Amino acid sequence: ASVRRGASCAGCNLFQGDFSGLEARGLNLAGSRLRQADLSLSVMNRTRFSNTDMRDVEAYGGVFSGSNFSRANLTNASFVGAYLEGASFAGATLSGTNLSGAQLARATGLTQAQLNRACGDGSTVLPRGLRIPAC
């Protein structure tokens, strides 16, 4: 409930939390357990998701500009239509992550090896020189 009110909660257990439509900026959720959480249509710019368990997260249409996903586990997460410009993905696990329609042109820390384990579509926008398999 405190995160829904815009409070940081580093290291918290937020398993299956409903944060859909949340508008918050600069939260620190580093090291938290967000597995199976709903971040659909949320606006969480400059949020720290580093070292976070985000397996099976639903983040359809979310806005995460400048957020830090370094070393986060995004296995089977859905970022369909998400805006991820300026987000950092250094060391993040993207196995099965759906990035269809996501905007990642200015994302940092992405490697081809990470993207080879994720999927996207023709409307996924990636940094120059990177590509993503089709879902």
Coordinates of N, CA and C in Angstrom, one line a residue, residues 53-97:
D53 N 13.5 -9.1 -8.5 CA 12.9 -10.3 -9.1 C 11.6 -9.8 -9.8
M54 N 11.6 -9.7 -11.1 CA 10.5 -9.2 -11.9 C 10.0 -10.3 -12.8
R55 N 10.2 -11.6 -12.5 CA 9.7 -12.7 -13.3 C 8.2 -12.6 -13.4
D56 N 7.7 -12.8 -14.6 CA 6.3 -12.9 -14.9 C 5.5 -11.6 -14.7
V57 N 6.2 -10.4 -14.7 CA 5.6 -9.1 -14.5 C 4.8 -8.8 -15.7
E58 N 3.7 -8.1 -15.5 CA 2.9 -7.6 -16.6 C 3.1 -6.1 -16.6
A59 N 3.8 -5.5 -17.6 CA 4.0 -4.1 -17.7 C 3.5 -3.5 -19.0
Y60 N 2.4 -4.0 -19.5 CA 1.9 -3.5 -20.7 C 1.6 -2.0 -20.7
G61 N 2.2 -1.3 -21.7 CA 2.0 0.1 -21.9 C 2.6 1.0 -20.8
G62 N 3.5 0.4 -20.0 CA 4.1 1.2 -18.9 C 5.1 2.2 -19.4
V63 N 5.4 3.2 -18.7 CA 6.4 4.2 -19.0 C 7.5 4.1 -17.9
F64 N 8.7 3.8 -18.4 CA 9.8 3.6 -17.4 C 11.1 4.3 -17.9
S65 N 10.9 5.6 -18.3 CA 12.0 6.3 -18.8 C 13.1 6.5 -17.8
G66 N 14.4 6.2 -18.1 CA 15.5 6.4 -17.2 C 15.5 5.5 -16.0
S67 N 14.7 4.4 -16.1 CA 14.7 3.5 -14.9 C 15.9 2.5 -15.0
N68 N 16.2 1.9 -13.9 CA 17.4 1.1 -13.8 C 16.9 -0.4 -13.5
F69 N 17.1 -1.2 -14.6 CA 16.8 -2.6 -14.5 C 18.1 -3.5 -14.4
S70 N 19.2 -2.9 -14.0 CA 20.4 -3.6 -14.0 C 20.3 -4.8 -13.1
R71 N 20.8 -6.0 -13.6 CA 20.8 -7.2 -12.9 C 19.4 -7.7 -12.4
A72 N 18.4 -7.1 -13.0 CA 17.0 -7.6 -12.6 C 16.7 -8.8 -13.4
N73 N 15.9 -9.7 -12.8 CA 15.4 -10.9 -13.5 C 14.0 -10.6 -14.1
L74 N 14.0 -10.4 -15.4 CA 12.8 -10.1 -16.2 C 12.3 -11.3 -16.9
T75 N 12.6 -12.5 -16.5 CA 12.2 -13.8 -17.2 C 10.7 -13.8 -17.4
N76 N 10.3 -14.0 -18.6 CA 8.9 -14.1 -19.0 C 8.0 -12.9 -18.6
A77 N 8.7 -11.7 -18.5 CA 7.9 -10.5 -18.2 C 7.4 -10.0 -19.5
S78 N 6.3 -9.2 -19.5 CA 5.7 -8.6 -20.7 C 5.8 -7.1 -20.6
F79 N 6.6 -6.5 -21.5 CA 6.7 -5.1 -21.6 C 6.1 -4.7 -23.0
V80 N 5.0 -5.3 -23.4 CA 4.4 -5.0 -24.7 C 4.0 -3.5 -24.7
G81 N 4.5 -2.8 -25.7 CA 4.1 -1.4 -25.8 C 4.7 -0.4 -24.8
A82 N 5.7 -0.9 -24.0 CA 6.2 -0.1 -23.0 C 7.2 0.9 -23.5
Y83 N 7.4 2.0 -22.8 CA 8.3 3.1 -23.2 C 9.5 3.0 -22.2
L84 N 10.7 2.6 -22.7 CA 11.8 2.3 -21.9 C 13.0 3.1 -22.4
E85 N 12.8 4.3 -22.9 CA 13.9 5.2 -23.3 C 14.8 5.5 -22.2
G86 N 16.1 5.4 -22.4 CA 17.1 5.8 -21.3 C 17.1 4.8 -20.2
A87 N 16.4 3.7 -20.2 CA 16.5 2.7 -19.2 C 17.8 1.9 -19.3
S88 N 18.3 1.4 -18.2 CA 19.5 0.6 -18.1 C 19.2 -0.9 -17.9
F89 N 19.7 -1.8 -18.7 CA 19.5 -3.2 -18.6 C 20.8 -4.0 -18.5
A90 N 21.8 -3.4 -18.0 CA 23.1 -4.0 -17.8 C 23.0 -5.3 -16.9
G91 N 23.3 -6.4 -17.4 CA 23.3 -7.6 -16.7 C 21.9 -8.2 -16.4
A92 N 20.9 -7.6 -17.0 CA 19.5 -8.1 -16.7 C 19.2 -9.4 -17.5
T93 N 18.4 -10.2 -16.9 CA 18.0 -11.5 -17.5 C 16.7 -11.2 -18.3
L94 N 16.8 -11.5 -19.6 CA 15.6 -11.2 -20.5 C 15.0 -12.5 -21.1
S95 N 15.2 -13.6 -20.5 CA 14.7 -14.9 -21.1 C 13.2 -14.9 -21.2
G96 N 12.7 -15.0 -22.4 CA 11.3 -15.0 -22.6 C 10.6 -13.7 -22.4
T97 N 11.3 -12.6 -22.2 CA 10.7 -11.3 -22.1 C 10.1 -10.8 -23.4

